Structures are given as structure tokens and as C-alpha cells.
PDB file of C-alpha atoms in Angstrom:
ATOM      1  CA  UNK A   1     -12.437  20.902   4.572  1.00  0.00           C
ATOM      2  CA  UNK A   2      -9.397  22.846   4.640  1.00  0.00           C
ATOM      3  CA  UNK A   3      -7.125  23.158   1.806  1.00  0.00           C
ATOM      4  CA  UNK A   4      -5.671  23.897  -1.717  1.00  0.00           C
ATOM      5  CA  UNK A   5      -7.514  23.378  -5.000  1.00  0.00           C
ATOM      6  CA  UNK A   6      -6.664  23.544  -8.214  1.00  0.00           C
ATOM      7  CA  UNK A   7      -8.584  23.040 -11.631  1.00  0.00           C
ATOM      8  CA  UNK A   8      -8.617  20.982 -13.943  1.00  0.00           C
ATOM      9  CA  UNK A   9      -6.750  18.312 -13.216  1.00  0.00           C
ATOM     10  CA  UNK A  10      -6.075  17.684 -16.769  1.00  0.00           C
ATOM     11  CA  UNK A  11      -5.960  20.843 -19.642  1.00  0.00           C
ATOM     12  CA  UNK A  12      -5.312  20.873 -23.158  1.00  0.00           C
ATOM     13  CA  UNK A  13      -4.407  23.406 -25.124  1.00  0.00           C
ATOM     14  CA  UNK A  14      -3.279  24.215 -29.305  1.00  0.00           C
ATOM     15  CA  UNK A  15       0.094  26.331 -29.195  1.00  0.00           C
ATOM     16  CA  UNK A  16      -0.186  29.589 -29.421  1.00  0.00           C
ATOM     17  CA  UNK A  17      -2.969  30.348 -27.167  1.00  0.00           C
ATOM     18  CA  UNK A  18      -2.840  31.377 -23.426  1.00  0.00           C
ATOM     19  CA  UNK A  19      -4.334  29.580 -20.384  1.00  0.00           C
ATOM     20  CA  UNK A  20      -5.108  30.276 -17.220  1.00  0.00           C
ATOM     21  CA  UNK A  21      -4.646  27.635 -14.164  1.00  0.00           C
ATOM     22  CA  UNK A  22      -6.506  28.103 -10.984  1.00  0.00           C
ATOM     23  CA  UNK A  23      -5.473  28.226  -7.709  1.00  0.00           C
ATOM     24  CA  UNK A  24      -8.001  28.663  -4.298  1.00  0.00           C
ATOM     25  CA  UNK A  25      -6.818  28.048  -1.185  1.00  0.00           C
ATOM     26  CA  UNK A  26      -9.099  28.388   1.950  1.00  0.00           C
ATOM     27  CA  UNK A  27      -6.346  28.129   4.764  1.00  0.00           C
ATOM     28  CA  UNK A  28      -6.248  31.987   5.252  1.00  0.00           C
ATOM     29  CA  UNK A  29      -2.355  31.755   4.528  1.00  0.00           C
ATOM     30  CA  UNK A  30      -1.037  34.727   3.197  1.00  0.00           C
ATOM     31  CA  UNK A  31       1.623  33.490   0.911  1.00  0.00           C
ATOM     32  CA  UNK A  32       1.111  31.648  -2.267  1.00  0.00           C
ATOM     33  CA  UNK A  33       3.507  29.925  -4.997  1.00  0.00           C
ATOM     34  CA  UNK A  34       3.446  28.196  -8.257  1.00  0.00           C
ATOM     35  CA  UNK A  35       5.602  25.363  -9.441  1.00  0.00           C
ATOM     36  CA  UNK A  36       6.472  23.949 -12.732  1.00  0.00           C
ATOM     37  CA  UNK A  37       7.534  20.110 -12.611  1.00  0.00           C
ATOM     38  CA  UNK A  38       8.945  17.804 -15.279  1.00  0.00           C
ATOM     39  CA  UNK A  39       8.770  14.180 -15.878  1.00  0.00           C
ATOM     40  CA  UNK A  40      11.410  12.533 -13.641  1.00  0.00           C
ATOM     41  CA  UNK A  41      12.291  16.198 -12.589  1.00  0.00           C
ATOM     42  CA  UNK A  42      12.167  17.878  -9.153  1.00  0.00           C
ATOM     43  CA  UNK A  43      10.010  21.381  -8.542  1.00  0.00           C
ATOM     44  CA  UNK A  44      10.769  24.701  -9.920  1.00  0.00           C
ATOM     45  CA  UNK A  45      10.022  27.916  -8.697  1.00  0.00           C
ATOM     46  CA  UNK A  46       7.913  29.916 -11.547  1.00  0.00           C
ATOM     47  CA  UNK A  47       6.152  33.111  -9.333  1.00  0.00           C
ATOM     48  CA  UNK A  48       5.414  33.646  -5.666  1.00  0.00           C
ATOM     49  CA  UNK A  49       3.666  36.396  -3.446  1.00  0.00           C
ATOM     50  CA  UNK A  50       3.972  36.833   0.262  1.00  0.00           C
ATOM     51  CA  UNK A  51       0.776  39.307   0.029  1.00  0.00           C
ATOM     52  CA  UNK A  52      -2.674  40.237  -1.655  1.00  0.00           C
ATOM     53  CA  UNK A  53      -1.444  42.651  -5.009  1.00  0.00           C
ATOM     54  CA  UNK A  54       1.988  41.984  -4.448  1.00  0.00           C
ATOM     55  CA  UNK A  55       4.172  39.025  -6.264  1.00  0.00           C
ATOM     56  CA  UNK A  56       7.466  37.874  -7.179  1.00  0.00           C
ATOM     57  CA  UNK A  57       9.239  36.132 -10.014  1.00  0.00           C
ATOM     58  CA  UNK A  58      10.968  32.884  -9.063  1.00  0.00           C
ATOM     59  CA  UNK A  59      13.898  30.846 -10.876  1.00  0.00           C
ATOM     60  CA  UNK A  60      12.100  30.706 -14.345  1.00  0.00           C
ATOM     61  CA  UNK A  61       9.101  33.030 -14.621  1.00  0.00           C
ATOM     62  CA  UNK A  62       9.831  34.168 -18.300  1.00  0.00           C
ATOM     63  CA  UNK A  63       6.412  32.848 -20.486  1.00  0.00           C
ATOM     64  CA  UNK A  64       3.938  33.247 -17.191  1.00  0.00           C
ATOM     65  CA  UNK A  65       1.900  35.722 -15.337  1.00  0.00           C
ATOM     66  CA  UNK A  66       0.156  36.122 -12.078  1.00  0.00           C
ATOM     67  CA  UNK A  67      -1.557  38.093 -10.459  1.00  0.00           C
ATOM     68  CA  UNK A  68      -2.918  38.235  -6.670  1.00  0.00           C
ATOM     69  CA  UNK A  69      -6.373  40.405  -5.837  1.00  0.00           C
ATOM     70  CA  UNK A  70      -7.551  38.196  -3.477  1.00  0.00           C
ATOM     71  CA  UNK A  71      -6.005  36.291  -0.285  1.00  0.00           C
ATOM     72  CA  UNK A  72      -7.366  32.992  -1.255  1.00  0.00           C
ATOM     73  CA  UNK A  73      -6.735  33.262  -4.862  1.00  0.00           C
ATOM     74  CA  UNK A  74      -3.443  33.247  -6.921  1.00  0.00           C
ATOM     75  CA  UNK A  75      -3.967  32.402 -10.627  1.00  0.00           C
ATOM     76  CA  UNK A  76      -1.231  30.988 -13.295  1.00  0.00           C
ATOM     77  CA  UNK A  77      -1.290  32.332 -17.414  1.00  0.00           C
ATOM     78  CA  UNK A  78       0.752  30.195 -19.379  1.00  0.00           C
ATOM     79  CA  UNK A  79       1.150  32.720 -22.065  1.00  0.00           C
ATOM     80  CA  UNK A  80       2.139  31.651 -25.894  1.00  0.00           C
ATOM     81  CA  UNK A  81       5.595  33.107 -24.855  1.00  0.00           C
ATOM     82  CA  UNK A  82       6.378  30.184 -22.690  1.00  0.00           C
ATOM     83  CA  UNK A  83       8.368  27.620 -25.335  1.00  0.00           C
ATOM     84  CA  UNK A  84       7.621  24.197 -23.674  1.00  0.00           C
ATOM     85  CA  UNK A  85       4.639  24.890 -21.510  1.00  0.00           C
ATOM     86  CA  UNK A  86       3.441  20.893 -21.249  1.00  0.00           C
ATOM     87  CA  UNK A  87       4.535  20.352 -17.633  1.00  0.00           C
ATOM     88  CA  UNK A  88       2.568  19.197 -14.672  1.00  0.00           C
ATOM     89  CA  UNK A  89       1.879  22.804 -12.995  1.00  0.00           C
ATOM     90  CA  UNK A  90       1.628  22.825  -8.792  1.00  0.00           C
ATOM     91  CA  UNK A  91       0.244  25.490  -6.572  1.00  0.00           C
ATOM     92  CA  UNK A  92       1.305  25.795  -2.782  1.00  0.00           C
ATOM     93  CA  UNK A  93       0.650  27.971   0.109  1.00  0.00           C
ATOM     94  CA  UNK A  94       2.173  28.822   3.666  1.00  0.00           C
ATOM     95  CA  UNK A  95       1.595  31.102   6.766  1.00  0.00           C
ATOM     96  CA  UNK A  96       3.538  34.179   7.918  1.00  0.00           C
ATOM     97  CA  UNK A  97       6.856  33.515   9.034  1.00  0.00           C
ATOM     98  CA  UNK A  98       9.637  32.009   8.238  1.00  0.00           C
ATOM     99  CA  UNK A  99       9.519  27.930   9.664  1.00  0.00           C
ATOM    100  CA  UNK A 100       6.079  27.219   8.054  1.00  0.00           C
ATOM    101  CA  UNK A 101       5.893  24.633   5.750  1.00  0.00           C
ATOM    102  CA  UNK A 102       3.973  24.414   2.318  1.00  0.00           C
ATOM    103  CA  UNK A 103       0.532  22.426   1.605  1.00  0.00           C
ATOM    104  CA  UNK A 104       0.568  22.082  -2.215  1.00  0.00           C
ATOM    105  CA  UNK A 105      -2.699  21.315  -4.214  1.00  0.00           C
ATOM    106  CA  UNK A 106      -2.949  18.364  -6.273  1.00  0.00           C
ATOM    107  CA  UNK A 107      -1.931  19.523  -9.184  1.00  0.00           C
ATOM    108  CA  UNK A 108      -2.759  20.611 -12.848  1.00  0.00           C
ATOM    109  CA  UNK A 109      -1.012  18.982 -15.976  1.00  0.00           C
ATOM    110  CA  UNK A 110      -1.013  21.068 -18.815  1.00  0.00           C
ATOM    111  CA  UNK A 111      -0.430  19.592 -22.599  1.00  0.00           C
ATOM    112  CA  UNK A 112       0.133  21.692 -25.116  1.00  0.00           C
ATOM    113  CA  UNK A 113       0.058  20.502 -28.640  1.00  0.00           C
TER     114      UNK A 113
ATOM    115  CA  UNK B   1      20.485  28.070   0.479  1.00  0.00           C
ATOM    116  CA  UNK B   2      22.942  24.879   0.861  1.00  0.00           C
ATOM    117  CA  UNK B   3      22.682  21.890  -1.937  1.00  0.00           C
ATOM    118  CA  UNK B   4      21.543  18.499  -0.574  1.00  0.00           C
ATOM    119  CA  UNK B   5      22.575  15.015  -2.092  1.00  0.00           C
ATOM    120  CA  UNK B   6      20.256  12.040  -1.889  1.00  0.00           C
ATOM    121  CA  UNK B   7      20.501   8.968  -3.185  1.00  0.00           C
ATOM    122  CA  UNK B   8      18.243   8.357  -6.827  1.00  0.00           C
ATOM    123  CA  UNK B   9      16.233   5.349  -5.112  1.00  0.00           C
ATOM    124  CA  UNK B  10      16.214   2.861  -2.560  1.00  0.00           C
ATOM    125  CA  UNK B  11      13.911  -0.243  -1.780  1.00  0.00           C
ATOM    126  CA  UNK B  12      12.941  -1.245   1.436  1.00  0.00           C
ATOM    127  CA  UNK B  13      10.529  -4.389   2.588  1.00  0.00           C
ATOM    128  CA  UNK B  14       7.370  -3.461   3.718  1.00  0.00           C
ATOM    129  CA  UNK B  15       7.227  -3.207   7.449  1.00  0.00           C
ATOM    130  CA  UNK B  16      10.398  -2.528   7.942  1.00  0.00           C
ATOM    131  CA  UNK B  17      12.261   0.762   8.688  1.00  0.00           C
ATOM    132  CA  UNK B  18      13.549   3.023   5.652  1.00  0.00           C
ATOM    133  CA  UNK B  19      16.328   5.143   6.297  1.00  0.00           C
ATOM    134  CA  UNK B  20      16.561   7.801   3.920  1.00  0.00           C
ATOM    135  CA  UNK B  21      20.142   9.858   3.973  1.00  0.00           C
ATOM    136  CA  UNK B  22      20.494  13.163   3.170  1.00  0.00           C
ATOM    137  CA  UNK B  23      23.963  14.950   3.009  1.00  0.00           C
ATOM    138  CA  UNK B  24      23.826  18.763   3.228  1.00  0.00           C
ATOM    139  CA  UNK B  25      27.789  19.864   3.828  1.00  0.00           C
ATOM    140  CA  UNK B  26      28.031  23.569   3.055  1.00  0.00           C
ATOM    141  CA  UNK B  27      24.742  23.985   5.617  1.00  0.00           C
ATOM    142  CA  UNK B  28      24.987  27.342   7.765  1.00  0.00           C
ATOM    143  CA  UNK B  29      23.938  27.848  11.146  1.00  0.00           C
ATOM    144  CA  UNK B  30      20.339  29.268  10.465  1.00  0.00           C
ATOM    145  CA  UNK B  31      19.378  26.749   7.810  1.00  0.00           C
ATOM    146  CA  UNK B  32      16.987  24.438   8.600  1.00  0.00           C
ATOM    147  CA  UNK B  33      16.157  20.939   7.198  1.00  0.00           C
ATOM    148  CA  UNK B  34      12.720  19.916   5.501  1.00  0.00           C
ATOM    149  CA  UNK B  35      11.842  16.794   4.478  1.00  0.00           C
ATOM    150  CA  UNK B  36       8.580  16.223   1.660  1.00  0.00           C
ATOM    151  CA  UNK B  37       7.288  13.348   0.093  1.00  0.00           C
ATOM    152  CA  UNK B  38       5.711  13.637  -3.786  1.00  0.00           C
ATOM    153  CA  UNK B  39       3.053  10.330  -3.897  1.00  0.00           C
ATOM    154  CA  UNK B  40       3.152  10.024  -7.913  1.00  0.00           C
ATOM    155  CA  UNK B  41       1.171  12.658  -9.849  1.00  0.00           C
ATOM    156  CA  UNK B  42      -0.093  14.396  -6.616  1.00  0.00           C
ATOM    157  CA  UNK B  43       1.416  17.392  -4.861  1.00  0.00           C
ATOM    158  CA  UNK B  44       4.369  17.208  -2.647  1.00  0.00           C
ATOM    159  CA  UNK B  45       3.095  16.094   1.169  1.00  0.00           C
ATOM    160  CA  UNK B  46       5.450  18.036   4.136  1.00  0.00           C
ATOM    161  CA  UNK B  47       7.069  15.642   6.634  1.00  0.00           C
ATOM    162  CA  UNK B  48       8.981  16.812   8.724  1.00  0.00           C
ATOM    163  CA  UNK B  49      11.304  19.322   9.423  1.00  0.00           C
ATOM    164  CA  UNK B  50      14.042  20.573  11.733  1.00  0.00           C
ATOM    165  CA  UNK B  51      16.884  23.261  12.779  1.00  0.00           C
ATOM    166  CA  UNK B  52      19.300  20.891  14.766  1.00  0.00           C
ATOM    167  CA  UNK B  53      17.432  18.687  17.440  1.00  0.00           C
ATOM    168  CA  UNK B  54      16.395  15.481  16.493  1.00  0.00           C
ATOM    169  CA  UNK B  55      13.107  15.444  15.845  1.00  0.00           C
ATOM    170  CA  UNK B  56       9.617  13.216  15.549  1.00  0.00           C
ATOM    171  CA  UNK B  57       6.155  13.178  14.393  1.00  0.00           C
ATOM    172  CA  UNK B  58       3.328  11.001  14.052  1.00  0.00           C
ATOM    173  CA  UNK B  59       4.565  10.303  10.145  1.00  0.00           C
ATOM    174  CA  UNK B  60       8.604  10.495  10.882  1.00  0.00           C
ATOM    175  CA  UNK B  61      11.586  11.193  12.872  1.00  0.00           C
ATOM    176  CA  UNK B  62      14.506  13.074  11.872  1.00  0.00           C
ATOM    177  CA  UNK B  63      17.943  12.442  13.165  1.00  0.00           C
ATOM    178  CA  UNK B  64      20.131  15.077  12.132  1.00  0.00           C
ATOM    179  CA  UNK B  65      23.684  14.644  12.751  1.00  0.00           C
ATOM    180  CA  UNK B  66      25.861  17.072  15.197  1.00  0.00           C
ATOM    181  CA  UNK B  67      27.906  18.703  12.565  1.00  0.00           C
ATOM    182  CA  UNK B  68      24.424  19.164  10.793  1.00  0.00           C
ATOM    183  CA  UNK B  69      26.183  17.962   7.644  1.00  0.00           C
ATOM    184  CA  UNK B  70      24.026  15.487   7.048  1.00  0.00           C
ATOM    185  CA  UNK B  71      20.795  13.679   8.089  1.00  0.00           C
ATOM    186  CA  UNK B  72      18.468  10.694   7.978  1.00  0.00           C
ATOM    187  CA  UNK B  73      14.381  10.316   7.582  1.00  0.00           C
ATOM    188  CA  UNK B  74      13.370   7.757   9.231  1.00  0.00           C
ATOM    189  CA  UNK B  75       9.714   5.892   8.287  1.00  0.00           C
ATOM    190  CA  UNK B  76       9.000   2.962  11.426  1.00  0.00           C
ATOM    191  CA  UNK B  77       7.242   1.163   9.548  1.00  0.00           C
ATOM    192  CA  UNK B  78       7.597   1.420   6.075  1.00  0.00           C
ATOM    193  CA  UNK B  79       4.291   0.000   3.962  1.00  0.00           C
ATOM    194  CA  UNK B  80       3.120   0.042   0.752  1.00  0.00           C
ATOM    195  CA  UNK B  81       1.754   3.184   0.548  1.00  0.00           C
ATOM    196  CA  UNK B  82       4.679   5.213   1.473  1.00  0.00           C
ATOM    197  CA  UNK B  83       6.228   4.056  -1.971  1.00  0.00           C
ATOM    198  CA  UNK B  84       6.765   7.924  -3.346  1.00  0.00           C
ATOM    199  CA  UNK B  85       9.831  10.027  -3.806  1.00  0.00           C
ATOM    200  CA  UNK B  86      11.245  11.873  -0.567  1.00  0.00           C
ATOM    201  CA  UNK B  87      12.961  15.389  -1.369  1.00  0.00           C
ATOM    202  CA  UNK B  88      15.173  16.902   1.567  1.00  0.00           C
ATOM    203  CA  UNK B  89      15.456  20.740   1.108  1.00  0.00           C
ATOM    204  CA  UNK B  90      17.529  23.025   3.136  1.00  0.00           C
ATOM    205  CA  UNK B  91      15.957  26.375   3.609  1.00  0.00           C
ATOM    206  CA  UNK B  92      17.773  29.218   5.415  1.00  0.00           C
ATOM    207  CA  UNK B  93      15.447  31.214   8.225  1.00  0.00           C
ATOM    208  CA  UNK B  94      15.686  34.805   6.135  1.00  0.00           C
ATOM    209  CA  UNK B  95      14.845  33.188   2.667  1.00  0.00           C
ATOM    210  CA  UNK B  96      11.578  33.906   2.945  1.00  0.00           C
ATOM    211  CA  UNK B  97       9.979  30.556   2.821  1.00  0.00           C
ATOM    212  CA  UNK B  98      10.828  29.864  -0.728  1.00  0.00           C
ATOM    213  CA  UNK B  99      11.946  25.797  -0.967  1.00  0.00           C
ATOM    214  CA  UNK B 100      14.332  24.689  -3.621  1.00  0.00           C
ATOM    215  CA  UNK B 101      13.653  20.930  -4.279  1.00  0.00           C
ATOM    216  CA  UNK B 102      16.368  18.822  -5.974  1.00  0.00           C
ATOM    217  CA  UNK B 103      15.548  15.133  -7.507  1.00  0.00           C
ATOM    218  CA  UNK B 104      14.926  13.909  -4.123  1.00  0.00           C
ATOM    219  CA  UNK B 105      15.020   9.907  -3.451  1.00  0.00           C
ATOM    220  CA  UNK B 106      12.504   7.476  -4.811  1.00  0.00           C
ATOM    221  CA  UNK B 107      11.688   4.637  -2.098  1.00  0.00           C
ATOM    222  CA  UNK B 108       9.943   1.897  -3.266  1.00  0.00           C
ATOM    223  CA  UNK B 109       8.634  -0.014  -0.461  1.00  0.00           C
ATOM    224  CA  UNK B 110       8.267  -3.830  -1.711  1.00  0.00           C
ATOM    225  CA  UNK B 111       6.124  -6.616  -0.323  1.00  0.00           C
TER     226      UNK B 111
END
């Protein structure tokens, strides 16, 4: 099956120490993104990247880190520099060009305590 | 990229039609409309999506109004599992794909 997976579903974490969310995503799309979302909130734009070793920081990447070796891979630290980093965390991709629409995985929620 | 208004929630019976509205009045001319759905705790599904046509799919039709200030979702035949909160996004052509998602409309589609 085609598609985007992310694990775990559920993480837990003490404060102060950094995690790493994963991201795969078998659709051969080239571009990849990672969302932050809030309870009752809509999405929010934390990094992106159009290309393999190339990314870009959205509306609120201070506290994270990405990086993007492969295609079908594009991995989310939560570093101990992000101040409220319990949020449910969402990973999308999308083909070339600019009308095609993103397929988001199902999710990871993150609770930091 | 233009802000979009939606209503905070709406009910509709199940089996009937739910029109979700969407006003978008500082759109420009290369802007397209996209409409997603976010089922609770899962990711956000696409719907739908167009430039200025109406348009229709096997989940949704979009009616989007000449002045292209505005526009409606529309779900046939709403049922229970289309209960979910429906975010309309306006993304201009050159913007490189990114989507800005507001706090979208929850439908609650009621027996």
C-alpha cells in the first residue's frame, strides 16, 4: 500500500531531553512537511523541504530540526529548546508542482512531562 | 495567501446535504481553493479543490461563486462518518505548495 507513516502513534518523553519523530513516505513525492497541531487548534507549519538535503523553516520552527537524506524519509527532533513541545505532531507529503494536494500520515502525539 | 472565514460548527441530519460556506474576500486571481477534512485524531484527508470552475468528485462538489469571494462544499449525502472538521485553505499557484489551515468548521452529522 501506498502512503505516509509515522511512528509511534503515542511518545512520551521527561523535559529536557530530545526526540526524534519519524516520517516514511513511499509515494515517491518529492516534497515533505511537518505540522504541529493543538487541541481545538488548526495546523501549523514547523519545517518543509521541496528536495532530498534541502529544507525550509516554516511559521514556527524555533525548538525543532530536520533533516532530509533520503526521498522517502523526513525526520522531526523536538529538541529541549522547544518550550511546550506536547502537541499532536503531523507529517505530509506532495508531488512536484504547484496544484498537488497533501496526503498527511496519521499522526504522532507527543507528551512531554 | 488570502484569509478564509468559516463558520466554528454546523449540524446536519444524516442523509441529508451539508453545505459548508467558506468566505475568502481579499482572494487574487491565481489563488486557488482547497478544501480538507481532519476525522478526529487522524491526519487531515484532501477533498477537493479548485481555481474558479465549479467542481466535483466522487467525495464532493465545490461551487465557487463568480466573484470567487466565497464558496460552498457540498457533501450529497451527509452520514455519520463524515462527522469531522472541514478546513478551506486558499493557496496561491507560486506559494510553493505550502497550505495555511485556519480553525476550519466542525460538522457534526446527527442521526
Amino acid at each position: 500500500d501506498g502512503g505516509i507513516t509515522q511512528s509511534p502513534k503515542y511518545l512520551f518523553r521527561k523535559e529536557g531531553q530530545n526526540v526524534t519523530l519519524s516520517c516514511e513516505q513511499n509515494l515517491n513525492h518529492d516534497a515533505m512537511y511537518w505540522y504541529r497541531q493543538d487541541p481545538g487548534q488548526g495546523l501549523r507549519l514547523i519545517y518543509y523541504s521541496q528536495i532530498v538535503n534541502d529544507f525550509q523553516k516554516g511559521d514556527i520552527a524555533e525548538g525543532y530540526s530536520v533533516s532530509r537524506e533520503k526521498k522517502e524519509s523526513f525526520p522531526l527532533t523536538v529538541t529541549s529548546a522547544q518550550k511546550n513541545p506536547t502537541a499532536f505532531y503531523l507529517c505530509a507529503s506532495s508531488g512536484s508542482g504547484n496544484s498537488y494536494e497533501q496526503y498527511f500520515g496519521p499522526g504522532t502525539r507527543l507528551t512531554v512531562t | 495567501d488570502a484569509k478564509t472565514t468559516q463558520p466554528p460548527s454546523m449540524d446536519c441530519a444524516e442523509g441529508r446535504a451539508a453545505n459548508l460556506p467558506c468566505n475568502h474576500s481579499t482572494i487574487s486571481g491565481n489563488e486557488y481553493v482547497y478544501w480538507y477534512r481532519q476525522i478526529h485524531s487522524q491526519g487531515p484527508q484532501y477533498i477537493i479543490h479548485g481555481l474558479k470552475n465549479n467542481e466535483t468528485n466522487e467525495m464532493a462538489s465545490l461551487i465557487i461563486t463568480e466573484d470567487r469571494k466565497s464558496s460552498t462544499l457540498i457533501l450529497p449525502h451527509a452520514t455519520l462518518r463524515d462527522t469531522a472538521v472541514y478546513y478551506c485553505i486558499v493557496r496561491g499557484y507560486n506559494a510553493g505548495n505550502m497550505l495555511t489551515f485556519g480553525g476550519g468548521t466542525r460538522l457534526m452529522v446527527k442521526p
